[in-house]
Amino acid sequence: MNAMTPARDIRFWDRISEKYAKKPVPDEAVYQEKLRITRSFLPPEAQILEVGCGTGTTAVAHAPYAAHVHATDLSPEMIRIAEGRAREAGVTNVTFEALGVEALEGAPERYDAILALSLLHLVADRGAVLKKLDSMLKPGGVLITSTACLTGALRIFGLIAPIGRALGYLPLLRTFSPDQLTREIEGLGLKTEHRWLPGNGHTLFLVSRKAGGPG
Ligand SMILES: C[S@@+](CC[C@H](N)C(=O)[O-])C[C@H]1O[C@@H](n2cnc3c(N)ncnc32)[C@H](O)[C@@H]1O
């Protein structure tokens, strides 16, 4: 249930879901590299959680490399499209759930890898979300994030977003720098194992490992 998320945010993502599904990834080579790097951090029989999975492309792509993927998203319409994609691909080890990350109540230390791709700039309380995701990681597990970090002149989006959101044209949007996000994640005790700012340098791809685990 999504009681913790304002209805207008659910409506926004529901409304753009069909368009989002048709939109190609901005840079196919960068996307493929992110998939490759992610897989290099997956143990055999990985239990994966993806939050903000959108139309399910990444969850379906990783499914053959995992024991199970639990893929969640705030928007029931995004999830409906994602379920269709999984069916078409013949993938049976992905469970989709329409649920805001704020309402997720995952068991502690359950997942080998948690993916939050193009999500952390869209949540109101990033600190609480990061803490929750960390609690659901197994010792030695990895948090993999890809986040729009709007700095410099792009901070203007943070100023206009509340107006656009009130009118229903923009989602909730937070601005922060790549270094700030890295510090927040490391502040939870996770160790950065891969840090990449491809292309225009505004999207931070991070692989961060929780202490402990085998070896
Ligand atoms: C920019 S899209 C990214 C989708 C996908 N991760 C990708 O990389 O293509 C952001 C997604 O996050 C979802 N979302 C926004 N706020 C959320 C929240 N608080 N909890 C969970 N999902 C959320 C939206 O419904 C949307 O599907």
PDB file of N, CA and C in Angstrom, residues 30-106:
ATOM      1  N   VAL A  30      26.144   3.223 -22.277  1.00  0.00           N
ATOM      2  CA  VAL A  30      26.271   3.470 -20.835  1.00  0.00           C
ATOM      3  C   VAL A  30      25.335   2.522 -20.072  1.00  0.00           C
ATOM      4  N   TYR A  31      24.125   2.350 -20.582  1.00  0.00           N
ATOM      5  CA  TYR A  31      23.162   1.450 -19.917  1.00  0.00           C
ATOM      6  C   TYR A  31      23.710   0.018 -19.867  1.00  0.00           C
ATOM      7  N   GLN A  32      24.252  -0.445 -21.007  1.00  0.00           N
ATOM      8  CA  GLN A  32      24.789  -1.810 -21.051  1.00  0.00           C
ATOM      9  C   GLN A  32      25.970  -1.965 -20.091  1.00  0.00           C
ATOM     10  N   GLU A  33      26.779  -0.924 -19.994  1.00  0.00           N
ATOM     11  CA  GLU A  33      27.927  -0.977 -19.082  1.00  0.00           C
ATOM     12  C   GLU A  33      27.451  -1.048 -17.624  1.00  0.00           C
ATOM     13  N   LYS A  34      26.390  -0.322 -17.307  1.00  0.00           N
ATOM     14  CA  LYS A  34      25.844  -0.384 -15.937  1.00  0.00           C
ATOM     15  C   LYS A  34      25.312  -1.793 -15.632  1.00  0.00           C
ATOM     16  N   LEU A  35      24.687  -2.417 -16.638  1.00  0.00           N
ATOM     17  CA  LEU A  35      24.205  -3.791 -16.437  1.00  0.00           C
ATOM     18  C   LEU A  35      25.385  -4.714 -16.177  1.00  0.00           C
ATOM     19  N   ARG A  36      26.434  -4.521 -16.979  1.00  0.00           N
ATOM     20  CA  ARG A  36      27.621  -5.393 -16.865  1.00  0.00           C
ATOM     21  C   ARG A  36      28.278  -5.228 -15.487  1.00  0.00           C
ATOM     22  N   ILE A  37      28.452  -3.978 -15.068  1.00  0.00           N
ATOM     23  CA  ILE A  37      29.091  -3.729 -13.769  1.00  0.00           C
ATOM     24  C   ILE A  37      28.229  -4.330 -12.647  1.00  0.00           C
ATOM     25  N   THR A  38      26.935  -4.117 -12.732  1.00  0.00           N
ATOM     26  CA  THR A  38      26.030  -4.673 -11.706  1.00  0.00           C
ATOM     27  C   THR A  38      26.209  -6.182 -11.599  1.00  0.00           C
ATOM     28  N   ARG A  39      26.213  -6.857 -12.744  1.00  0.00           N
ATOM     29  CA  ARG A  39      26.327  -8.332 -12.727  1.00  0.00           C
ATOM     30  C   ARG A  39      27.654  -8.785 -12.141  1.00  0.00           C
ATOM     31  N   SER A  40      28.687  -7.970 -12.336  1.00  0.00           N
ATOM     32  CA  SER A  40      29.995  -8.369 -11.807  1.00  0.00           C
ATOM     33  C   SER A  40      29.987  -8.359 -10.275  1.00  0.00           C
ATOM     34  N   PHE A  41      28.991  -7.714  -9.672  1.00  0.00           N
ATOM     35  CA  PHE A  41      28.902  -7.675  -8.202  1.00  0.00           C
ATOM     36  C   PHE A  41      27.871  -8.665  -7.649  1.00  0.00           C
ATOM     37  N   LEU A  42      27.199  -9.413  -8.531  1.00  0.00           N
ATOM     38  CA  LEU A  42      26.163 -10.338  -8.049  1.00  0.00           C
ATOM     39  C   LEU A  42      26.779 -11.687  -7.683  1.00  0.00           C
ATOM     40  N   PRO A  43      26.486 -12.187  -6.488  1.00  0.00           N
ATOM     41  CA  PRO A  43      26.942 -13.548  -6.180  1.00  0.00           C
ATOM     42  C   PRO A  43      26.042 -14.552  -6.901  1.00  0.00           C
ATOM     43  N   PRO A  44      26.464 -15.810  -6.983  1.00  0.00           N
ATOM     44  CA  PRO A  44      25.566 -16.812  -7.559  1.00  0.00           C
ATOM     45  C   PRO A  44      24.290 -16.880  -6.722  1.00  0.00           C
ATOM     46  N   GLU A  45      23.179 -17.155  -7.344  1.00  0.00           N
ATOM     47  CA  GLU A  45      21.886 -17.285  -6.636  1.00  0.00           C
ATOM     48  C   GLU A  45      21.506 -15.987  -5.899  1.00  0.00           C
ATOM     49  N   ALA A  46      21.785 -14.871  -6.544  1.00  0.00           N
ATOM     50  CA  ALA A  46      21.550 -13.577  -5.875  1.00  0.00           C
ATOM     51  C   ALA A  46      20.061 -13.315  -5.618  1.00  0.00           C
ATOM     52  N   GLN A  47      19.798 -12.773  -4.453  1.00  0.00           N
ATOM     53  CA  GLN A  47      18.471 -12.243  -4.126  1.00  0.00           C
ATOM     54  C   GLN A  47      18.570 -10.734  -4.324  1.00  0.00           C
ATOM     55  N   ILE A  48      17.795 -10.212  -5.283  1.00  0.00           N
ATOM     56  CA  ILE A  48      17.882  -8.790  -5.635  1.00  0.00           C
ATOM     57  C   ILE A  48      16.578  -8.076  -5.290  1.00  0.00           C
ATOM     58  N   LEU A  49      16.713  -6.861  -4.763  1.00  0.00           N
ATOM     59  CA  LEU A  49      15.569  -5.963  -4.621  1.00  0.00           C
ATOM     60  C   LEU A  49      15.822  -4.768  -5.544  1.00  0.00           C
ATOM     61  N   GLU A  50      14.836  -4.414  -6.355  1.00  0.00           N
ATOM     62  CA  GLU A  50      14.950  -3.150  -7.100  1.00  0.00           C
ATOM     63  C   GLU A  50      13.815  -2.235  -6.659  1.00  0.00           C
ATOM     64  N   VAL A  51      14.161  -1.024  -6.263  1.00  0.00           N
ATOM     65  CA  VAL A  51      13.142  -0.039  -5.883  1.00  0.00           C
ATOM     66  C   VAL A  51      13.053   1.017  -6.983  1.00  0.00           C
ATOM     67  N   GLY A  52      11.835   1.460  -7.283  1.00  0.00           N
ATOM     68  CA  GLY A  52      11.644   2.412  -8.377  1.00  0.00           C
ATOM     69  C   GLY A  52      11.992   1.759  -9.710  1.00  0.00           C
ATOM     70  N   CYS A  53      11.469   0.552  -9.927  1.00  0.00           N
ATOM     71  CA  CYS A  53      11.886  -0.261 -11.095  1.00  0.00           C
ATOM     72  C   CYS A  53      11.295   0.247 -12.403  1.00  0.00           C
ATOM     73  N   GLY A  54      10.356   1.186 -12.341  1.00  0.00           N
ATOM     74  CA  GLY A  54       9.762   1.708 -13.568  1.00  0.00           C
ATOM     75  C   GLY A  54       9.090   0.599 -14.363  1.00  0.00           C
ATOM     76  N   THR A  55       9.342   0.572 -15.672  1.00  0.00           N
ATOM     77  CA  THR A  55       8.655  -0.395 -16.535  1.00  0.00           C
ATOM     78  C   THR A  55       9.389  -1.737 -16.623  1.00  0.00           C
ATOM     79  N   GLY A  56      10.306  -1.978 -15.687  1.00  0.00           N
ATOM     80  CA  GLY A  56      10.829  -3.327 -15.471  1.00  0.00           C
ATOM     81  C   GLY A  56      11.963  -3.785 -16.370  1.00  0.00           C
ATOM     82  N   THR A  57      12.465  -2.903 -17.248  1.00  0.00           N
ATOM     83  CA  THR A  57      13.504  -3.328 -18.204  1.00  0.00           C
ATOM     84  C   THR A  57      14.724  -3.922 -17.497  1.00  0.00           C
ATOM     85  N   THR A  58      15.205  -3.224 -16.468  1.00  0.00           N
ATOM     86  CA  THR A  58      16.434  -3.671 -15.798  1.00  0.00           C
ATOM     87  C   THR A  58      16.178  -4.941 -14.983  1.00  0.00           C
ATOM     88  N   ALA A  59      15.045  -5.005 -14.312  1.00  0.00           N
ATOM     89  CA  ALA A  59      14.725  -6.208 -13.519  1.00  0.00           C
ATOM     90  C   ALA A  59      14.672  -7.433 -14.424  1.00  0.00           C
ATOM     91  N   VAL A  60      14.051  -7.283 -15.584  1.00  0.00           N
ATOM     92  CA  VAL A  60      13.938  -8.401 -16.526  1.00  0.00           C
ATOM     93  C   VAL A  60      15.326  -8.761 -17.077  1.00  0.00           C
ATOM     94  N   ALA A  61      16.156  -7.731 -17.329  1.00  0.00           N
ATOM     95  CA  ALA A  61      17.500  -7.985 -17.868  1.00  0.00           C
ATOM     96  C   ALA A  61      18.370  -8.749 -16.871  1.00  0.00           C
ATOM     97  N   HIS A  62      18.202  -8.475 -15.575  1.00  0.00           N
ATOM     98  CA  HIS A  62      19.047  -9.144 -14.571  1.00  0.00           C
ATOM     99  C   HIS A  62      18.488 -10.506 -14.137  1.00  0.00           C
ATOM    100  N   ALA A  63      17.233 -10.752 -14.436  1.00  0.00           N
ATOM    101  CA  ALA A  63      16.584 -11.978 -13.934  1.00  0.00           C
ATOM    102  C   ALA A  63      17.380 -13.261 -14.223  1.00  0.00           C
ATOM    103  N   PRO A  64      17.955 -13.433 -15.431  1.00  0.00           N
ATOM    104  CA  PRO A  64      18.689 -14.680 -15.688  1.00  0.00           C
ATOM    105  C   PRO A  64      19.939 -14.838 -14.823  1.00  0.00           C
ATOM    106  N   TYR A  65      20.391 -13.756 -14.193  1.00  0.00           N
ATOM    107  CA  TYR A  65      21.624 -13.784 -13.385  1.00  0.00           C
ATOM    108  C   TYR A  65      21.318 -13.841 -11.895  1.00  0.00           C
ATOM    109  N   ALA A  66      20.057 -14.042 -11.532  1.00  0.00           N
ATOM    110  CA  ALA A  66      19.651 -13.982 -10.117  1.00  0.00           C
ATOM    111  C   ALA A  66      18.742 -15.160  -9.781  1.00  0.00           C
ATOM    112  N   ALA A  67      18.712 -15.482  -8.480  1.00  0.00           N
ATOM    113  CA  ALA A  67      17.731 -16.476  -8.053  1.00  0.00           C
ATOM    114  C   ALA A  67      16.339 -15.837  -8.093  1.00  0.00           C
ATOM    115  N   HIS A  68      16.270 -14.609  -7.591  1.00  0.00           N
ATOM    116  CA  HIS A  68      14.972 -13.919  -7.564  1.00  0.00           C
ATOM    117  C   HIS A  68      15.167 -12.408  -7.554  1.00  0.00           C
ATOM    118  N   VAL A  69      14.295 -11.701  -8.259  1.00  0.00           N
ATOM    119  CA  VAL A  69      14.297 -10.235  -8.236  1.00  0.00           C
ATOM    120  C   VAL A  69      12.928  -9.783  -7.710  1.00  0.00           C
ATOM    121  N   HIS A  70      12.947  -8.986  -6.642  1.00  0.00           N
ATOM    122  CA  HIS A  70      11.720  -8.352  -6.136  1.00  0.00           C
ATOM    123  C   HIS A  70      11.771  -6.907  -6.625  1.00  0.00           C
ATOM    124  N   ALA A  71      10.906  -6.581  -7.574  1.00  0.00           N
ATOM    125  CA  ALA A  71      10.978  -5.267  -8.213  1.00  0.00           C
ATOM    126  C   ALA A  71       9.747  -4.452  -7.832  1.00  0.00           C
ATOM    127  N   THR A  72       9.986  -3.267  -7.269  1.00  0.00           N
ATOM    128  CA  THR A  72       8.880  -2.458  -6.745  1.00  0.00           C
ATOM    129  C   THR A  72       8.900  -1.064  -7.363  1.00  0.00           C
ATOM    130  N   ASP A  73       7.732  -0.480  -7.433  1.00  0.00           N
ATOM    131  CA  ASP A  73       7.618   0.897  -7.931  1.00  0.00           C
ATOM    132  C   ASP A  73       6.335   1.497  -7.376  1.00  0.00           C
ATOM    133  N   LEU A  74       6.424   2.787  -7.138  1.00  0.00           N
ATOM    134  CA  LEU A  74       5.288   3.547  -6.647  1.00  0.00           C
ATOM    135  C   LEU A  74       4.058   3.458  -7.547  1.00  0.00           C
ATOM    136  N   SER A  75       4.283   3.373  -8.851  1.00  0.00           N
ATOM    137  CA  SER A  75       3.206   3.543  -9.824  1.00  0.00           C
ATOM    138  C   SER A  75       2.610   2.206 -10.276  1.00  0.00           C
ATOM    139  N   PRO A  76       1.321   1.972  -9.989  1.00  0.00           N
ATOM    140  CA  PRO A  76       0.679   0.738 -10.460  1.00  0.00           C
ATOM    141  C   PRO A  76       0.728   0.594 -11.984  1.00  0.00           C
ATOM    142  N   GLU A  77       0.702   1.714 -12.698  1.00  0.00           N
ATOM    143  CA  GLU A  77       0.747   1.631 -14.173  1.00  0.00           C
ATOM    144  C   GLU A  77       2.125   1.192 -14.652  1.00  0.00           C
ATOM    145  N   MET A  78       3.184   1.703 -14.024  1.00  0.00           N
ATOM    146  CA  MET A  78       4.540   1.244 -14.372  1.00  0.00           C
ATOM    147  C   MET A  78       4.626  -0.268 -14.118  1.00  0.00           C
ATOM    148  N   ILE A  79       4.078  -0.708 -12.993  1.00  0.00           N
ATOM    149  CA  ILE A  79       4.151  -2.135 -12.634  1.00  0.00           C
ATOM    150  C   ILE A  79       3.344  -2.988 -13.625  1.00  0.00           C
ATOM    151  N   ARG A  80       2.213  -2.472 -14.055  1.00  0.00           N
ATOM    152  CA  ARG A  80       1.401  -3.225 -15.037  1.00  0.00           C
ATOM    153  C   ARG A  80       2.227  -3.451 -16.320  1.00  0.00           C
ATOM    154  N   ILE A  81       2.915  -2.402 -16.780  1.00  0.00           N
ATOM    155  CA  ILE A  81       3.731  -2.527 -17.995  1.00  0.00           C
ATOM    156  C   ILE A  81       4.901  -3.491 -17.742  1.00  0.00           C
ATOM    157  N   ALA A  82       5.511  -3.366 -16.555  1.00  0.00           N
ATOM    158  CA  ALA A  82       6.650  -4.231 -16.205  1.00  0.00           C
ATOM    159  C   ALA A  82       6.230  -5.705 -16.194  1.00  0.00           C
ATOM    160  N   GLU A  83       5.062  -5.983 -15.651  1.00  0.00           N
ATOM    161  CA  GLU A  83       4.593  -7.376 -15.611  1.00  0.00           C
ATOM    162  C   GLU A  83       4.401  -7.920 -17.029  1.00  0.00           C
ATOM    163  N   GLY A  84       3.909  -7.063 -17.912  1.00  0.00           N
ATOM    164  CA  GLY A  84       3.738  -7.464 -19.316  1.00  0.00           C
ATOM    165  C   GLY A  84       5.082  -7.778 -19.964  1.00  0.00           C
ATOM    166  N   ARG A  85       6.085  -6.942 -19.642  1.00  0.00           N
ATOM    167  CA  ARG A  85       7.436  -7.152 -20.212  1.00  0.00           C
ATOM    168  C   ARG A  85       8.020  -8.489 -19.735  1.00  0.00           C
ATOM    169  N   ALA A  86       7.827  -8.775 -18.448  1.00  0.00           N
ATOM    170  CA  ALA A  86       8.371 -10.028 -17.904  1.00  0.00           C
ATOM    171  C   ALA A  86       7.675 -11.227 -18.564  1.00  0.00           C
ATOM    172  N   ARG A  87       6.355 -11.116 -18.729  1.00  0.00           N
ATOM    173  CA  ARG A  87       5.596 -12.197 -19.391  1.00  0.00           C
ATOM    174  C   ARG A  87       6.121 -12.417 -20.803  1.00  0.00           C
ATOM    175  N   GLU A  88       6.279 -11.310 -21.541  1.00  0.00           N
ATOM    176  CA  GLU A  88       6.761 -11.404 -22.937  1.00  0.00           C
ATOM    177  C   GLU A  88       8.147 -12.032 -23.012  1.00  0.00           C
ATOM    178  N   ALA A  89       8.981 -11.717 -22.003  1.00  0.00           N
ATOM    179  CA  ALA A  89      10.361 -12.238 -22.004  1.00  0.00           C
ATOM    180  C   ALA A  89      10.412 -13.671 -21.465  1.00  0.00           C
ATOM    181  N   GLY A  90       9.286 -14.171 -20.962  1.00  0.00           N
ATOM    182  CA  GLY A  90       9.250 -15.528 -20.405  1.00  0.00           C
ATOM    183  C   GLY A  90      10.003 -15.646 -19.088  1.00  0.00           C
ATOM    184  N   VAL A  91      10.117 -14.510 -18.377  1.00  0.00           N
ATOM    185  CA  VAL A  91      10.856 -14.480 -17.109  1.00  0.00           C
ATOM    186  C   VAL A  91       9.902 -14.819 -15.961  1.00  0.00           C
ATOM    187  N   THR A  92      10.297 -15.767 -15.111  1.00  0.00           N
ATOM    188  CA  THR A  92       9.372 -16.191 -14.049  1.00  0.00           C
ATOM    189  C   THR A  92       9.916 -15.950 -12.632  1.00  0.00           C
ATOM    190  N   ASN A  93      11.150 -15.437 -12.533  1.00  0.00           N
ATOM    191  CA  ASN A  93      11.736 -15.238 -11.188  1.00  0.00           C
ATOM    192  C   ASN A  93      11.774 -13.764 -10.773  1.00  0.00           C
ATOM    193  N   VAL A  94      10.878 -12.961 -11.321  1.00  0.00           N
ATOM    194  CA  VAL A  94      10.745 -11.565 -10.891  1.00  0.00           C
ATOM    195  C   VAL A  94       9.345 -11.384 -10.322  1.00  0.00           C
ATOM    196  N   THR A  95       9.268 -10.848  -9.113  1.00  0.00           N
ATOM    197  CA  THR A  95       7.975 -10.503  -8.532  1.00  0.00           C
ATOM    198  C   THR A  95       7.856  -8.992  -8.524  1.00  0.00           C
ATOM    199  N   PHE A  96       6.818  -8.472  -9.151  1.00  0.00           N
ATOM    200  CA  PHE A  96       6.619  -7.022  -9.183  1.00  0.00           C
ATOM    201  C   PHE A  96       5.601  -6.628  -8.123  1.00  0.00           C
ATOM    202  N   GLU A  97       5.803  -5.447  -7.558  1.00  0.00           N
ATOM    203  CA  GLU A  97       4.871  -4.964  -6.532  1.00  0.00           C
ATOM    204  C   GLU A  97       4.743  -3.444  -6.643  1.00  0.00           C
ATOM    205  N   ALA A  98       3.523  -2.955  -6.656  1.00  0.00           N
ATOM    206  CA  ALA A  98       3.291  -1.498  -6.704  1.00  0.00           C
ATOM    207  C   ALA A  98       3.366  -0.960  -5.279  1.00  0.00           C
ATOM    208  N   LEU A  99       4.494  -0.346  -4.965  1.00  0.00           N
ATOM    209  CA  LEU A  99       4.748   0.088  -3.596  1.00  0.00           C
ATOM    210  C   LEU A  99       5.806   1.181  -3.575  1.00  0.00           C
ATOM    211  N   GLY A 100       5.514   2.285  -2.905  1.00  0.00           N
ATOM    212  CA  GLY A 100       6.517   3.327  -2.722  1.00  0.00           C
ATOM    213  C   GLY A 100       7.626   2.812  -1.812  1.00  0.00           C
ATOM    214  N   VAL A 101       8.838   3.265  -2.051  1.00  0.00           N
ATOM    215  CA  VAL A 101       9.963   2.780  -1.249  1.00  0.00           C
ATOM    216  C   VAL A 101       9.754   3.126   0.230  1.00  0.00           C
ATOM    217  N   GLU A 102       9.037   4.201   0.498  1.00  0.00           N
ATOM    218  CA  GLU A 102       8.794   4.618   1.889  1.00  0.00           C
ATOM    219  C   GLU A 102       7.934   3.589   2.627  1.00  0.00           C
ATOM    220  N   ALA A 103       7.084   2.863   1.898  1.00  0.00           N
ATOM    221  CA  ALA A 103       6.152   1.923   2.524  1.00  0.00           C
ATOM    222  C   ALA A 103       6.699   0.493   2.551  1.00  0.00           C
ATOM    223  N   LEU A 104       7.859   0.301   1.939  1.00  0.00           N
ATOM    224  CA  LEU A 104       8.456  -1.032   1.861  1.00  0.00           C
ATOM    225  C   LEU A 104       8.845  -1.510   3.260  1.00  0.00           C
ATOM    226  N   GLU A 105       8.433  -2.745   3.578  1.00  0.00           N
ATOM    227  CA  GLU A 105       8.824  -3.281   4.888  1.00  0.00           C
ATOM    228  C   GLU A 105       9.555  -4.591   4.674  1.00  0.00           C
ATOM    229  N   GLY A 106      10.763  -4.500   4.151  1.00  0.00           N
ATOM    230  CA  GLY A 106      11.514  -5.718   3.849  1.00  0.00           C
ATOM    231  C   GLY A 106      12.150  -6.304   5.099  1.00  0.00           C
TER     232      GLY A 106
END
